[in-house]
Short mmCIF file of C-alpha atoms in Angstrom, two decimals:
data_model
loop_
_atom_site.label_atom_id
_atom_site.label_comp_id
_atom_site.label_asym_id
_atom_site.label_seq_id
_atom_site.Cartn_x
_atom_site.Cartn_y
_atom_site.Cartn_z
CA UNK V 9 -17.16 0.94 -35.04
CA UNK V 10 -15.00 2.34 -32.45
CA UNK V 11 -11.10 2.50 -33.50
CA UNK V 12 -8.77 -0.08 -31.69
CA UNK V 13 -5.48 0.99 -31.16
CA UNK V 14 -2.75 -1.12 -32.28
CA UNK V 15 -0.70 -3.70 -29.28
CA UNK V 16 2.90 -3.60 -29.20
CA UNK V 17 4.38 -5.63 -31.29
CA UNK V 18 4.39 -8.23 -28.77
CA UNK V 19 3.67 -8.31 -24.61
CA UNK V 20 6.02 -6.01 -22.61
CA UNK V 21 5.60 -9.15 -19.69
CA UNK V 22 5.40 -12.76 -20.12
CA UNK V 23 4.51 -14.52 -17.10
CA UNK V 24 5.36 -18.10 -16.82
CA UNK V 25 3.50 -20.31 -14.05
CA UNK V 26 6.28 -23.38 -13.80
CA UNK V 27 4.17 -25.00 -11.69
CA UNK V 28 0.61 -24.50 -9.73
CA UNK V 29 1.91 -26.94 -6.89
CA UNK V 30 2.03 -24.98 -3.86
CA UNK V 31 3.19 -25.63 -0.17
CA UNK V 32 1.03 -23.04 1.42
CA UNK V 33 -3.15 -22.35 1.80
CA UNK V 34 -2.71 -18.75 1.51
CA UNK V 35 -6.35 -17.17 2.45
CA UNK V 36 -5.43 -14.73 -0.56
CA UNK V 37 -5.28 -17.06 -3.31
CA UNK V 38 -7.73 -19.28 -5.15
CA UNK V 39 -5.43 -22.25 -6.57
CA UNK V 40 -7.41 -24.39 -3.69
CA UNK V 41 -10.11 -23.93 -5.83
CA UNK V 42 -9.11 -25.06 -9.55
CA UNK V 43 -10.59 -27.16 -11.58
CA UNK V 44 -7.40 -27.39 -14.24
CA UNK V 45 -4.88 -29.91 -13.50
CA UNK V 46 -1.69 -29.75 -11.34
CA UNK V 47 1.51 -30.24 -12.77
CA UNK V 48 5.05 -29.02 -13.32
CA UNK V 49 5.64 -26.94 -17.14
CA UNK V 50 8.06 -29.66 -18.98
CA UNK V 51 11.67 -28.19 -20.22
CA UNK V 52 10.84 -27.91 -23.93
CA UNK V 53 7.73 -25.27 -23.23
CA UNK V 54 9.83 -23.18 -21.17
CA UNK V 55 12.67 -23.49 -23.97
CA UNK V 56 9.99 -21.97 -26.60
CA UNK V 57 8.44 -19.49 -24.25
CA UNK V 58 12.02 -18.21 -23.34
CA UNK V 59 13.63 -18.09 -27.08
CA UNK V 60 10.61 -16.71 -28.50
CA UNK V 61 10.76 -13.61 -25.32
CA UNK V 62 14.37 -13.84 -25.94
CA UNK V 63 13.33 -11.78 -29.48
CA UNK V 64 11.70 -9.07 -27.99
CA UNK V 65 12.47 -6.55 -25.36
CA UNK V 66 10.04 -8.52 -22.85
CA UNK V 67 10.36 -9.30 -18.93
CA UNK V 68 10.11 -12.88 -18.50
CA UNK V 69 8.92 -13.65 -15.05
CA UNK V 70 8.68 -17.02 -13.61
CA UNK V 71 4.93 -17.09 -11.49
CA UNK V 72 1.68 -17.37 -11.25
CA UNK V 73 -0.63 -19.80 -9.04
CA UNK V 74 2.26 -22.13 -7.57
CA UNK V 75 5.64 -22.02 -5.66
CA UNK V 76 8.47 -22.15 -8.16
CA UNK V 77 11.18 -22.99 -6.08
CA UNK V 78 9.12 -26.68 -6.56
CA UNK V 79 9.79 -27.12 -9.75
CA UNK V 80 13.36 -29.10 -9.39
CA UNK V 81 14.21 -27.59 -13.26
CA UNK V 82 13.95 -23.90 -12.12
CA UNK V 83 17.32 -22.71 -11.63
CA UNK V 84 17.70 -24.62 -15.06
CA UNK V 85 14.95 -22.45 -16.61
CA UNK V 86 16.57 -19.30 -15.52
CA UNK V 87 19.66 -19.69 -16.57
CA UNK V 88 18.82 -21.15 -19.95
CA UNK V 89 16.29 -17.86 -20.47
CA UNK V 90 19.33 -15.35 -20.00
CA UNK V 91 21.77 -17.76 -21.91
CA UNK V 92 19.16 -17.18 -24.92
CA UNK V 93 19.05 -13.55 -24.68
CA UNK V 94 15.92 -13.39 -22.47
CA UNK V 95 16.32 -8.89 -21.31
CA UNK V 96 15.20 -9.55 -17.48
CA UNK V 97 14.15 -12.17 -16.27
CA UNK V 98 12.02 -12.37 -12.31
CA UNK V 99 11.11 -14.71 -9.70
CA UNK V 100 8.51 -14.70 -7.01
CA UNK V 101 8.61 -17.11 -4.70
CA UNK V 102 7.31 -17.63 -0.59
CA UNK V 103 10.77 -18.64 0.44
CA UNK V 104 9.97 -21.48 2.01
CA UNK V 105 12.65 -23.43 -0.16
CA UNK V 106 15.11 -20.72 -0.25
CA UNK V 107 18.03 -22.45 1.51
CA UNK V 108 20.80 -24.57 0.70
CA UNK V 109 22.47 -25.14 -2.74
CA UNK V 110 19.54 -23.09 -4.44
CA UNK V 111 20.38 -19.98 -3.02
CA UNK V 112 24.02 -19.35 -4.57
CA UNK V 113 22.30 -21.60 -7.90
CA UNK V 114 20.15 -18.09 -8.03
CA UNK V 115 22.52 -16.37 -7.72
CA UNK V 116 25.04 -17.70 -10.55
CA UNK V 117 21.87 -18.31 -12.74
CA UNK V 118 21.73 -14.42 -14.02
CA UNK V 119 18.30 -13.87 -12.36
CA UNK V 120 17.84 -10.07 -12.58
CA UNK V 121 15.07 -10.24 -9.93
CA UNK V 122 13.52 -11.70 -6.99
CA UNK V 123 10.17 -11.47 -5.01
CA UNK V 124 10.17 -12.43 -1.51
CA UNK V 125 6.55 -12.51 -0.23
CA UNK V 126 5.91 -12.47 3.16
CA UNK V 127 2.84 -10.61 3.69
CA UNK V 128 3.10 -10.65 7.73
CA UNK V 129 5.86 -9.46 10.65
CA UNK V 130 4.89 -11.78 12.86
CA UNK V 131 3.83 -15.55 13.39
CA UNK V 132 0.32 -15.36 13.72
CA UNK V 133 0.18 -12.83 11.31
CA UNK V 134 1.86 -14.94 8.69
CA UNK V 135 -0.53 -18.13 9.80
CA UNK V 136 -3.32 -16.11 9.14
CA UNK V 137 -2.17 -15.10 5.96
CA UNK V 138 -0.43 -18.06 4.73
CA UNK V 139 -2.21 -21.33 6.72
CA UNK V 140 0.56 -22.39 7.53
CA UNK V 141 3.28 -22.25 10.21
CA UNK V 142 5.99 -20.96 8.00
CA UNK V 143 7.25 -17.30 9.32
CA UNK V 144 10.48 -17.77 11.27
CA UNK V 145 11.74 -20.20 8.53
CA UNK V 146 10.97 -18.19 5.65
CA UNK V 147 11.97 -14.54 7.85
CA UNK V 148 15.54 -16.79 8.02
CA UNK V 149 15.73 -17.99 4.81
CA UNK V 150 15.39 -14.12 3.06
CA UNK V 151 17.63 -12.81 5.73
CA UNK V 152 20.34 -15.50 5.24
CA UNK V 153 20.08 -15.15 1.51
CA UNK V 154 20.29 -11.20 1.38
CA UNK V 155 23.48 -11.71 3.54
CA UNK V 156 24.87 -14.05 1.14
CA UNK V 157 24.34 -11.69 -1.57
CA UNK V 158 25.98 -9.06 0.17
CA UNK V 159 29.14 -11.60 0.89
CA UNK V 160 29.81 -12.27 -2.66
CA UNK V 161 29.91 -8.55 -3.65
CA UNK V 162 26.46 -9.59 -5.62
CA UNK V 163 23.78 -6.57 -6.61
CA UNK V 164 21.82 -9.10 -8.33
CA UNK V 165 19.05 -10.02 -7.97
CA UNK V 166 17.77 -7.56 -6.81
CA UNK V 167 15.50 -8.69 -4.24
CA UNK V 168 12.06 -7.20 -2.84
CA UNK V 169 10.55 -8.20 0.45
CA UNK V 170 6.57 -8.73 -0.25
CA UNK V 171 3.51 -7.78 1.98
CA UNK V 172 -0.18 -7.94 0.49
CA UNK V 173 -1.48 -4.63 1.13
CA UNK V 174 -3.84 -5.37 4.40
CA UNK V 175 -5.30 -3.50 6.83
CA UNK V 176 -2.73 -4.86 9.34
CA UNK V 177 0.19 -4.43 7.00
CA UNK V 178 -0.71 -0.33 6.58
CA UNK V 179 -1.10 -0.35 10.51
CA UNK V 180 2.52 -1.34 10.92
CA UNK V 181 4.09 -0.67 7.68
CA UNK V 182 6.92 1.68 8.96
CA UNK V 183 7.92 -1.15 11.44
CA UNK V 184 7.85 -3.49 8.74
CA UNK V 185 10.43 -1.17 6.78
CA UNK V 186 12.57 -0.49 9.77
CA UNK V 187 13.30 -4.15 10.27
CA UNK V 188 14.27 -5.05 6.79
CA UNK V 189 15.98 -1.93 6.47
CA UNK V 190 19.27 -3.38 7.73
CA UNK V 191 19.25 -6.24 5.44
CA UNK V 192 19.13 -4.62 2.45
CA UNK V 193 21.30 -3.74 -0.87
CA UNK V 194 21.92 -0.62 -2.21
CA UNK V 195 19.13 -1.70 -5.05
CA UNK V 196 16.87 -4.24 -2.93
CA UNK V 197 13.38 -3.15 -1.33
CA UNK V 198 10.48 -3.73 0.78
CA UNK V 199 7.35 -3.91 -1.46
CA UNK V 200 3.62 -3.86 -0.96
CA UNK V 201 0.80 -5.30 -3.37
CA UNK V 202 -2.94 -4.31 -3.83
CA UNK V 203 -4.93 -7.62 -3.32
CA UNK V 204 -6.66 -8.88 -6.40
CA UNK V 205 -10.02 -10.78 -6.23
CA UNK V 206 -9.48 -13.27 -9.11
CA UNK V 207 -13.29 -12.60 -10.64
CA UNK V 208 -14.32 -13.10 -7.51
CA UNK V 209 -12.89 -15.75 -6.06
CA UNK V 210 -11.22 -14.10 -3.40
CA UNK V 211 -12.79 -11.72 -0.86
CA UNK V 212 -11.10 -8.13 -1.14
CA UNK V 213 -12.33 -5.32 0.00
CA UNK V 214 -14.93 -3.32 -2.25
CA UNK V 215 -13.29 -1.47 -4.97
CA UNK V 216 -14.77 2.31 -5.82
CA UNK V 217 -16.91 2.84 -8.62
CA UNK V 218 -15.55 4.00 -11.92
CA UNK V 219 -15.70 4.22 -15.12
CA UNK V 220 -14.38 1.14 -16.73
CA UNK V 221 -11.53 1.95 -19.02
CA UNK V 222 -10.26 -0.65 -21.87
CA UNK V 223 -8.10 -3.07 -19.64
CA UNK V 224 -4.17 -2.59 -19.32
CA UNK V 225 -3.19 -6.07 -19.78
CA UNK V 226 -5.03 -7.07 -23.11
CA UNK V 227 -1.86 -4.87 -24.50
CA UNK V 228 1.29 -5.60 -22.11
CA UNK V 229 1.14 -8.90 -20.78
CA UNK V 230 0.30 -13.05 -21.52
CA UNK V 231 0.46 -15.77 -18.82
CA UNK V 232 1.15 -19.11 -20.19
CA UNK V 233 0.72 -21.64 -17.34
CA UNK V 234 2.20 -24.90 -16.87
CA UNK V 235 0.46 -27.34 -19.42
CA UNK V 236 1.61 -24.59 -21.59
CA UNK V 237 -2.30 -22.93 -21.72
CA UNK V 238 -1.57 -19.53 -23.07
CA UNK V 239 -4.25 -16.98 -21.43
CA UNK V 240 -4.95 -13.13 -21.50
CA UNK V 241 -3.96 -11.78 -17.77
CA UNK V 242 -4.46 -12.96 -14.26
CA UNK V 243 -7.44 -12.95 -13.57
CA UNK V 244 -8.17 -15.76 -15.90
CA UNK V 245 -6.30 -17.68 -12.73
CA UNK V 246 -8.70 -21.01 -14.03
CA UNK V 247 -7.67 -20.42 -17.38
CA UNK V 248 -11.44 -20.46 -18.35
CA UNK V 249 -10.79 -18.38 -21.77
CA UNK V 250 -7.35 -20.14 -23.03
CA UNK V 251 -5.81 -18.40 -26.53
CA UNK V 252 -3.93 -21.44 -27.20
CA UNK V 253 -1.25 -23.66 -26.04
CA UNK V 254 2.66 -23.48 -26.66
CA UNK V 255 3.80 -25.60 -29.14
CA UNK V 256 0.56 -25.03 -31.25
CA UNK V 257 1.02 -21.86 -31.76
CA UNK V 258 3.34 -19.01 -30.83
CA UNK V 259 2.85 -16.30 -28.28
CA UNK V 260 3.60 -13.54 -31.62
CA UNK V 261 0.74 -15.62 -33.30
CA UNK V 262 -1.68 -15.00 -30.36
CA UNK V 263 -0.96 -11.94 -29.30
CA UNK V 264 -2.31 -10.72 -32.98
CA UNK V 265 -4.55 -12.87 -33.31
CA UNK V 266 -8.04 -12.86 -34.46
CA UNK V 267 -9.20 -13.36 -30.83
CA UNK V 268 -6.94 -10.94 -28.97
CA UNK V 269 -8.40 -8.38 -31.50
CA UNK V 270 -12.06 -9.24 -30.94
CA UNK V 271 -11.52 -9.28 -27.47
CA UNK V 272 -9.27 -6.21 -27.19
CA UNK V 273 -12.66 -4.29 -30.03
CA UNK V 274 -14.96 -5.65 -27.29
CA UNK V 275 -13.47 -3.58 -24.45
CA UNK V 276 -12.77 -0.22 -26.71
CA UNK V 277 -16.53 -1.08 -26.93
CA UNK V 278 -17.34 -1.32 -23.22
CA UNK V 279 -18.21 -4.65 -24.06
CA UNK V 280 -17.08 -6.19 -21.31
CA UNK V 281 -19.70 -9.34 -20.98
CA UNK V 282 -18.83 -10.36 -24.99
CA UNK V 283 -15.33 -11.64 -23.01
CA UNK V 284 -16.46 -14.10 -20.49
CA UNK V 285 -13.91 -13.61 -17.53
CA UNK V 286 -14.04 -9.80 -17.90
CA UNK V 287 -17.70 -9.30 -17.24
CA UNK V 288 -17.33 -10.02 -13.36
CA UNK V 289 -13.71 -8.65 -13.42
CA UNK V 290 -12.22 -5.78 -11.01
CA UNK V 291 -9.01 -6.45 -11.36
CA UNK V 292 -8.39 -4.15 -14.18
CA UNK V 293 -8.51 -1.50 -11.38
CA UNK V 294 -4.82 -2.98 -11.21
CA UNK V 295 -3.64 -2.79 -14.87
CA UNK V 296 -1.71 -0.22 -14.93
CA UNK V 297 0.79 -1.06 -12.11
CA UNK V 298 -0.33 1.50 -9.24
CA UNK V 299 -1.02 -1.37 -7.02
CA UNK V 300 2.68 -2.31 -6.58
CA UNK V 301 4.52 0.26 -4.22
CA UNK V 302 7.84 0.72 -3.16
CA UNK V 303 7.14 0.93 0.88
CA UNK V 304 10.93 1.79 1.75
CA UNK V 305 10.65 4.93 -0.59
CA UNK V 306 7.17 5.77 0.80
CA UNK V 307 7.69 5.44 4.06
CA UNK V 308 11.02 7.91 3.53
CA UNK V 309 9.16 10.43 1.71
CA UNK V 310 6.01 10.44 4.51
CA UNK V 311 9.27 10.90 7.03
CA UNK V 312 10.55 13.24 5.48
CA UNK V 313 7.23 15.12 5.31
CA UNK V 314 6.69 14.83 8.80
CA UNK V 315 10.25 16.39 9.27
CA UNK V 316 9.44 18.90 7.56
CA UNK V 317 5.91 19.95 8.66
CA UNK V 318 7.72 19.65 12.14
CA UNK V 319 10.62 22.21 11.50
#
């Protein structure tokens, strides 16, 4: 019997989904296509999740398969996960909703980070994305909001601005830099993510062949979505393999439990089909990180190659 490697103590990243609602049709998601219900995570599962991450050295970060800024409670959430000790806590959100009282809310909250995704620089780039007819409001909402920030002296959150790695984003991705450039902190940045394919459910382009390793996220990460459905990673975006619910049980209770470790033997084992979701997965090509990229450093260093092959 191959020898399993012991997890952390407990997951490095705790995503939270506070609600799967969503206000946009975004051709890179599959929420359109669940079959679990909708809803919006109730105060006393967020209190557990935070209090219990609030023990650990963990990043708490407040997404999955939803817009949070819809959830009416979120600013709530945030600030009760820092007053309970909760090390860093993250938001992504489309920015549709970032305006008005919210934004200096955020701000006071103690929200270490924010995620801006905008995934196009232009409108019918953004429509195509997105499905809907969002771009100049949201491109006005992030701007306002970074120049808020900057008017109250504030380096937190730090904010990213978001583009899904496309074929049309790499085309133009110094532009994209160059006009965000100018509305940035000394700690904010431009971002770009790898598409995922959700088992499938979302057409990406073909991934190269490789040797599958054990995957990344069986030991650094749990998403517990908004009925309070505790599952393995991301790519369980259905949560058709759920390790329990909060309230039942904890997260400490899963995360060494007897299931985690049969499915975590299963992959040492190259096992993958003895763990339902995994045996049509290629996300794990994205476990370990490498498909987020700071853009505004890459496109410096590629200039400053340039420069240099030049002189």
């Amino acid at each position: 019997m191959t020898a399993v490697p012991s997890p952390p103590d407990f997951p490095r990243r705790v995503n939270v989904e506070p609600t799967n609602h969503c206000n946009q049709r975004c051709r890179l998601c599959p929420r359109l296509d669940f079959s679990r219900p909708l809803g919006f995570m109730e105060p006393s599962v967020f209190e557990r999740v935070a209090r219990e991450c609030a023990s650990h050295e963990t990043r708490l970060w407040l997404h999955f398969l939803g817009e949070p800024l819809l959830h009416r409670g979120l600013v709530d959430m945030v600030a009760l996960a820092k007053k309970v000790g909760v090390a860093e806590v993250g938001l992504s959100t489309n920015a549709v909703s970032l305006r008005g009282p919210v934004v200096d809310a955020l701000m006071d909250s103690g929200l270490d980070r924010l995620e801006c995704s905008l995934d196009a620089g232009d409108r019918e780039g953004y429509r195509a994305m997105r499905g809907r007819d969002h771009f100049e409001r949201v491109e006005r909402n992030v701007r306002a909001f970074l120049e808020r920030k900057r008017a109250r002296g504030l380096e937190r959150p730090v904010t990213s601005i978001q583009f899904m790695r496309t074929p049309e984003v790499e085309a133009r991705l110094g532009a994209l830099v160059d006009a965000w450039r100018p509305f940035l902190g000394p700690r904010d940045f431009v971002m770009t993510i790898a598409p995922a394919s959700f088992l499938g459910a979302v057409a990406t382009a073909p991934a190269e062949r490789a040797e599958r390793p054990p995957c990344g996220w069986l030991d650094s990460a749990l998403m517990v979505l908004q009925d309070g459905s505790v599952t393995m990673c991301g790519a369980d975006w259905d949560a058709t393999a759920p390790l329990g619910r909060v309230g039942e049980t904890t997260l400490h209770e899963i995360w060494h439990g007897e299931e985690m470790a049969r499915r975590r033997r299963a992959h040492a084992e190259a096992r993958f089909a003895d763990v339902g979701p995994c045996a049509r997965c290629d996300d794990w090509r994205l476990a370990d990180g490498h498909g987020y990229v700071n853009a505004l450093e890459e496109v410096d260093a590629a200039r400053a190659t340039q420069r240099g092959a030049a002189g």
